[in-house]
Each structure stands twice: as structure tokens, then as C-alpha cells.
Amino acid sequence: MNAKKTPWLDFEKPIVELEERIRTLEDSASLRGLDVSDEVTRLRTRVKTLGKEIFDNLDAWQRVQLARHPRRPTTNDYIERVFDNFVELHGDRQFRDDPAIVGGLAWLGDRRLVVIGHQKGRDTKSNIHRNFGMANPEGYRKALRLMQLAAATGRPIVTFIDTPGAYPGIGAEERGQGEAIARNLREMAGLPVPIIVFVMGEGGSGGALAIGVGDRVYMLENSIYSVISPEGCAAILWRDRAKAQEAAKAMKITAQDALRLGAIDAVLDEPTGGSHRDYAASAATVRARIEADLDLLEAMAPRDLLDARLAKFLAMGIFHEKKSDE
Amino acid sequence: MSWLTQAKKGIQAITTQKKEIPDNLWSKCPSCGDVLYHRELSRSLWVCSSCEHHLRISTDQYLDLLLDEGSWHETHRGITSVDPLGFKDSKRYEDRIKASLKKTGRDDAVVVGRGEIDHVPVGLAVMDFDFMGGSMGSVVGEKLARMLQDCVKERTAAIILSRSGGARMQESLLSLMQMAKTSAMLNRLREEAVPFVSIITNPTTGGVTASYAQLGDVIMAEPGALIGFAGPRVIQQTINSELPEGFQSSEFLLEHGMLDMIVHRKDLKSRLAEVLHWFVDGRDISERQPFRG
């Protein structure tokens, strides 16, 4: 990607500009042999406090913007940094290969795994190729094929979620978008190998959940997860897509909200400013989590693992119950 | 007396509750615009005599239509929606819940229970479109999961009749998780060789299509129902062109292999009974060994 062309968000500009000033100062100082270390230290402290000020108080819409940041690491960025080796596999063996979902064989230390994730593009061309990370039924069917391969070979599964939603198109409906998602939900509940899910970007609707039924479900600090995109919700409930900011707020779309609602296991910290500011650090967080979880999950008998997975999802939901007549 | 005549009698029982239907009471068919007299409609199970359009009927009418007389026992009552997100659009979610409770007299958008279909015991759930568009939030997911758990415990077949706009936006992520919850329970039914029949009626879209509605061992749909994942308006806006004739109708789904059969409302009970008898071979599945594939 051309980094210079990729825009920064308004609220992160002050930090980016300050960092730019530090670089310019250091460059010109070294050219002229001047000592500017005091000034640089002062500016660095300022970057830190400013970063804290801005990023400790993000509102729902700012989180949405970070989750969709054009610089945000995608599934392939994580795969490259989290795993020691990766061989991509293609196709659902029925219709076609869907570039909106990538998956394949991965190595992590002594372990072999299956890794799957939604894949967005970086620019217009690659986004068109990836369909903006919106999968068609064949994408979910490819994912299922790979997950079943994991089950057949006893390898754990790691998935990365980053999609605005399943693609709403004529072909998608003809080929059974609903059926493809539904089948994945049911089958994932029955795969007798550990499944670890990372929502690292946008978790949009059933299209996200279709690779999201796991023993552990995490969200990166600035990712989002909701039943429908803020724009979709705004279009239906407010009859105006421009009300997406209100919809994002109303839907409690952030990782911190998801944790409070009991829908995920934990929120994983991102580097200050978001995971796009430091790919390596974000990948290291994910890798550490996979290793720690697999030590526990691989020790469980398959039946116990499946019972616990079912119990985890059965416990989701908040309602009132009158003391019973049954 | 055959079960079909029983069913017809059941329907009449509902309408007689409202006393006699006056001769002059009529509606226009929402599909072809023909004038339909209610007295006639109640005899035709609310199917238009001119164009076969299946008008929406109440949950009670479905229970009467599908179940053997007197066999219904509603379970898991008293579970109601709260407002976990503090959600407000043009109205507060709390107020929408209150209005729907008042309008339908039901706890939420689904009723679950036990009954018998041609003497085969079943767990049955009927969704109610009048309760917030039949949308699935925490309550719908919980009641369905409990009904399915009962089916596993009691080893009876499960039936869900869907009509729903999908996952309920006002509970956002919690609604989304109900898709995983119900589908995960259906995996348990599979493991335990408990059959599941899905009946899809007009309209069924979104998260309900993308979970249990499409997961039946056998999937039936009423004629002419709108069934899809994305709503037609969303698709039209995305692709920016006209949708093909009959797109997302039951007939379209059957043609594309997403349904087993389209069943006229008057035949719904007999086809269900036929299929159930195949699954239970006899009148009881309690002695069948689970299939471990």
C-alpha cells in the first residue's frame, strides 16, 4: 500500500503530527550535529499523555472508525506475524474460491493448526478482489471444509473476524447464504477440536458469527461486534443511513460492551493508538493468547470440550424470568 | 374421525370463540385484491380462494391446525424481554416491548410447548410476527433452546414454525448470539438422533433464516413465502438494479435446493405427520439408539 495516501483519522492526527515533528527535529539535528535530546524527550512525553487522553476516552463511533481503519492489520497481516509458517488452501470444492475468506494450514511452535479469517483489501483494487471482506456462501463453505479438515486431523482452529457482514447479493441468496451461515454455526458447535476466535476488526452480523463459534472468543480493544452494521441498523430503525453514529452508540458495539454483556471472554489490549500503530505487538498478543489457551483446551477430552462450548453459548442472553409454573 | 377433520374442527373452535362471524365481514386479499369474506376464509384456513395467497394466521390458529385436539401444553412461560442495552431509536425498546405484550398477549415472539401430531409426541415452537416482527432476542433464543433441550430429554421430535424479520436489533450482540445458541442446540439434537423439522412461513429473513430455519432435517415452507438472508430492499440497494421475478419466494428456494417441499396450509398437518412417522417408525422414538456419525 502507499502509506502516504492512506488518510489518518481526525482524532489521531495530533499524535501523528507530533511524531512527524519529532522525526523532522531529529533528522535536522543529526545533520547539523546538534543535541536536541531534551526537546525530543519533552515531545515524546507529550505524545504519550496526548495518546492516553485521546485513546482512553474513545466513543463508540471512534471505535468503529478504528476498527475500519484502512491501516488496520488484516487477517493476512496476523497470519504472517503470528504463525511460523502458513500454506493457504483454496476453494469450497463446490462452486468457487471466495477471496473474502482466507484459510489454510499453519504452524505455531510444535503445533499445527487450521487458520481461517475474513480478508479485506487495502485499496480499491484489492478491496474489489476481496469484496470488502463480505463473503458469499462459498466462503463460509470453504471455511467449513477447512474446519472439518482440522477436526479430521485433530488440529485446533484459530479464526480471525473482520467483515462488515455477509454479502447481500442475488447469487448469494441463490446459493443459500442463510443455509451456509446456519450450517457453520451448527457444525462449529460439534467440531471436537479447540476453536479460538479473534474479532480483530469489524464483527458484522451473521457473516461474522459464521466463523465465530469457539471455545474462546476475544475482541481486540478497538474492534466492534454487532448484529448488523451501524449503517444497516440506521437504515432500518432510523430510516436514514446517515444516523450510523447514533446506531453504533445504541447497539453497544464496542469490545468493552461485548464483555459486559457476556458475549466474549476477554478484551485484548492494543498498542496505544490502535493495532495499526504496531503490527508486531498486536500479533504477539494474539500469539501468546493462542499458546496459553491451547495448553488448557488441548488437555480437555473432546466430549468435555463440546459440552463446555455448548454450555458457553446456552448461557448467552439477558432476560427476566417469573418464578415458574413449570 | 381422521386427523384432518379434527384439524378443521380445531380451526372452527377458534373462530367460534369470537362467536359467529357476521356475513358481511370481509377483507381484501393482500396479494390479488379480491374481496374475501371472513366466513369463507375461516373455512379455507385463511388462504385466498382466488390466488392461493396464504394470509397470516395467529399462533393459536397454527396450534389448532397442527396439533391433535387437546394435546397442547405450553411450556416455559413467564420469560420476558428486558432492555439490556438501554436501546432507544425513535422509541425506547422498553416501550416497544410493552406495546407488543399488550398487542399479542404473549410473553415474546415465540410460544413453545409439547403436543401430539397424529399421536406422535413433539416439541413445538410457533413464532409470532406480531411481536416486534417476530424478531429473535434473548427470550426467543432461550425459549427455543429450552424447548430443544426438552426434546432431547424426552426424545421427541422438534418442530419450529418460523416467521421473523431476523435477529432483534435492540439487543444487538445478544440477539446475534441466539443464532449460535439455537444452532449449537440443534447440533446436540443431531448427536442424539432427535429429528428436527423446520416450517418456514411468510416472511422469514435475516438471523432466523441463517440459523434454525435452514437447519431442519426436513424443511417445509408455505407457498409464496418470502424467505431470505438479506432483505430484498438491502439487496436492491447493494446491486442497484431490479430483482428477478419471484426472487426469495418459497418456489425460488425450492428450485435452488434450499427447501425440501412447499406445502399448502391445508396439507401441512398431513405432511408433517407423514414425515414424523418416518422418523419415529412407530409412535415413540425413546428406544431408538442415537446415530453416531
XYZ file of C-alpha atoms in Angstrom, chain B residues 30-283:
254
model
C -53.200 -8.511 0.073
C -51.914 -10.325 -2.996
C -54.653 -10.243 -5.659
C -57.032 -7.680 -4.149
C -60.077 -9.944 -4.303
C -62.793 -9.472 -1.726
C -62.674 -12.310 0.788
C -65.464 -12.968 3.252
C -64.186 -13.962 6.686
C -66.706 -16.744 7.000
C -65.287 -18.219 3.778
C -61.684 -17.536 4.839
C -62.041 -19.363 8.128
C -63.151 -22.423 6.184
C -60.223 -22.161 3.750
C -57.704 -21.762 6.608
C -57.203 -18.130 5.577
C -55.957 -18.977 2.121
C -57.293 -16.757 -0.680
C -59.693 -18.716 -2.861
C -58.666 -16.815 -5.996
C -54.862 -16.718 -5.832
C -53.968 -19.171 -3.050
C -52.195 -16.427 -1.129
C -51.641 -17.631 2.430
C -52.813 -14.878 4.751
C -51.138 -14.565 8.139
C -52.871 -16.533 10.879
C -52.445 -16.383 14.627
C -50.320 -18.623 16.801
C -53.480 -20.215 18.216
C -54.707 -20.981 14.730
C -51.438 -22.771 13.916
C -51.605 -24.754 17.145
C -55.136 -25.823 16.272
C -54.166 -26.577 12.700
C -51.119 -28.703 13.507
C -51.811 -30.468 16.791
C -54.193 -33.221 17.841
C -57.087 -31.719 19.708
C -56.431 -31.156 23.381
C -52.783 -32.262 23.195
C -51.137 -28.833 23.574
C -49.281 -27.962 26.732
C -47.419 -24.665 26.703
C -44.064 -24.675 28.500
C -41.511 -22.104 29.655
C -43.928 -19.266 30.126
C -43.077 -16.151 32.073
C -39.775 -15.431 30.337
C -39.839 -11.838 29.128
C -37.543 -9.325 27.496
C -35.598 -6.744 29.429
C -33.660 -3.908 27.837
C -30.033 -4.920 28.373
C -28.565 -2.175 26.159
C -30.829 0.703 27.171
C -31.745 0.907 23.496
C -33.590 3.820 22.009
C -34.223 4.804 18.391
C -37.401 6.736 17.613
C -38.933 4.792 20.505
C -37.485 3.163 23.576
C -37.070 -0.611 23.344
C -38.870 -0.876 26.694
C -41.913 0.815 25.198
C -41.815 -1.410 22.125
C -41.809 -4.468 24.397
C -44.749 -3.113 26.393
C -46.731 -2.369 23.245
C -46.098 -5.864 21.852
C -47.031 -7.537 25.136
C -50.304 -5.671 25.073
C -50.963 -6.269 21.389
C -50.289 -10.026 21.384
C -50.978 -11.134 24.953
C -47.807 -13.252 24.618
C -44.531 -13.163 26.554
C -42.465 -12.587 23.422
C -42.170 -13.547 19.748
C -42.354 -17.307 20.264
C -44.589 -19.797 22.035
C -43.145 -23.221 22.906
C -44.622 -26.398 24.276
C -45.478 -30.048 23.865
C -48.187 -31.612 21.804
C -49.056 -34.501 19.550
C -49.312 -34.657 15.799
C -51.276 -37.699 14.669
C -50.416 -39.185 18.072
C -46.679 -38.556 17.666
C -45.400 -36.516 20.613
C -43.463 -33.429 19.561
C -41.879 -30.293 20.946
C -43.326 -27.383 19.020
C -42.422 -23.715 18.728
C -44.528 -21.193 16.825
C -43.114 -17.737 16.205
C -45.361 -14.691 16.264
C -44.759 -11.978 13.678
C -46.985 -9.541 15.561
C -44.484 -9.370 18.409
C -41.858 -6.946 17.093
C -41.815 -8.555 13.661
C -41.166 -11.979 15.151
C -37.639 -10.851 15.913
C -35.281 -13.062 17.909
C -33.719 -11.617 21.032
C -32.599 -13.277 24.253
C -36.102 -14.537 25.101
C -36.780 -16.239 21.768
C -33.338 -17.874 21.854
C -33.783 -19.038 25.439
C -37.279 -20.473 24.916
C -36.226 -22.306 21.772
C -33.107 -23.688 23.462
C -35.187 -24.941 26.411
C -37.770 -26.490 24.127
C -34.987 -28.263 22.200
C -33.421 -29.447 25.465
C -36.788 -30.900 26.452
C -36.913 -32.718 23.125
C -33.504 -34.272 23.811
C -34.516 -35.232 27.338
C -37.916 -36.607 26.352
C -36.665 -37.928 22.999
C -39.411 -36.291 20.991
C -39.110 -34.705 17.578
C -38.761 -30.924 17.435
C -40.689 -28.586 15.153
C -40.170 -24.843 14.775
C -42.553 -22.759 12.708
C -40.715 -19.585 11.714
C -41.909 -16.158 10.687
C -39.461 -13.495 11.624
C -37.613 -10.436 10.444
C -34.472 -11.937 11.988
C -32.319 -11.133 14.979
C -33.693 -8.309 17.128
C -31.572 -5.195 16.628
C -32.485 -3.734 20.015
C -30.457 -6.458 21.741
C -27.691 -6.349 19.116
C -24.871 -8.748 20.021
C -27.064 -10.737 22.416
C -29.534 -11.355 19.595
C -26.718 -12.402 17.290
C -25.565 -14.913 19.889
C -29.022 -16.513 19.932
C -28.232 -17.764 16.431
C -25.215 -19.614 17.814
C -27.175 -20.772 20.845
C -30.076 -22.324 18.918
C -27.808 -23.796 16.235
C -25.490 -25.314 18.848
C -28.540 -26.936 20.488
C -29.567 -28.321 17.099
C -26.139 -29.924 16.856
C -26.958 -31.664 20.126
C -30.228 -32.924 18.607
C -28.221 -34.342 15.712
C -25.853 -36.091 18.094
C -28.824 -37.587 19.915
C -30.716 -38.608 16.763
C -33.625 -36.361 17.633
C -35.303 -35.200 14.425
C -35.950 -31.542 13.698
C -38.476 -30.246 11.178
C -38.400 -26.592 10.187
C -41.521 -24.956 8.780
C -40.880 -21.599 7.146
C -43.748 -19.171 6.631
C -44.070 -15.622 5.353
C -41.812 -13.756 5.939
C -38.595 -15.277 7.314
C -35.337 -13.399 6.879
C -32.017 -12.486 8.478
C -30.712 -14.285 11.519
C -33.602 -16.734 11.707
C -33.013 -17.902 8.137
C -29.298 -18.035 8.947
C -29.835 -20.335 11.919
C -32.572 -22.830 12.806
C -34.977 -22.152 9.928
C -32.423 -23.506 7.439
C -31.240 -26.363 9.697
C -34.211 -28.709 9.551
C -33.593 -32.369 8.777
C -36.674 -31.675 6.728
C -37.565 -28.133 5.708
C -41.103 -27.235 4.614
C -42.373 -23.850 3.502
C -45.790 -22.411 2.857
C -46.388 -21.334 -0.753
C -45.308 -17.844 -1.752
C -43.465 -17.024 1.470
C -40.635 -14.502 1.418
C -37.536 -16.342 2.637
C -34.007 -14.995 2.542
C -30.946 -13.890 4.410
C -30.677 -10.274 3.273
C -33.930 -8.394 2.781
C -34.904 -7.618 -0.827
C -34.544 -3.858 -0.278
C -30.991 -4.222 1.013
C -30.024 -6.367 -1.969
C -31.634 -3.949 -4.389
C -29.706 -1.051 -2.861
C -26.452 -3.039 -2.948
C -26.622 -4.168 -6.561
C -28.563 -1.136 -7.741
C -30.806 -2.980 -10.173
C -34.156 -4.773 -10.282
C -34.549 -8.150 -8.611
C -35.668 -11.110 -10.708
C -39.349 -12.124 -10.658
C -40.154 -14.406 -7.739
C -36.763 -13.794 -6.083
C -36.626 -15.145 -2.490
C -40.034 -16.819 -2.716
C -40.566 -20.351 -1.412
C -40.682 -21.519 -5.016
C -37.315 -19.836 -5.703
C -35.750 -21.550 -2.695
C -37.148 -24.939 -3.648
C -35.719 -24.538 -7.151
C -32.307 -23.654 -5.685
C -32.284 -26.626 -3.358
C -32.805 -24.792 -0.072
C -36.113 -26.477 0.861
C -37.474 -29.998 0.779
C -41.031 -29.117 -0.099
C -43.671 -26.452 -0.373
C -46.829 -27.408 1.464
C -50.258 -25.819 1.185
C -51.623 -24.899 4.579
C -54.465 -27.402 4.271
C -51.887 -30.194 3.842
C -49.408 -29.014 6.459
C -50.513 -31.384 9.212
C -50.744 -34.448 6.988
C -47.265 -33.905 5.516
C -45.828 -33.284 8.972
C -47.469 -36.445 10.256
C -46.114 -38.450 7.336
C -42.573 -37.229 7.886
C -42.763 -37.679 11.656
C -43.956 -41.254 11.241
C -40.945 -41.946 9.034
C -38.609 -40.622 11.718
C -40.207 -42.305 14.690
C -41.082 -45.594 12.988
C -43.838 -46.461 15.385
C -45.152 -43.922 17.808
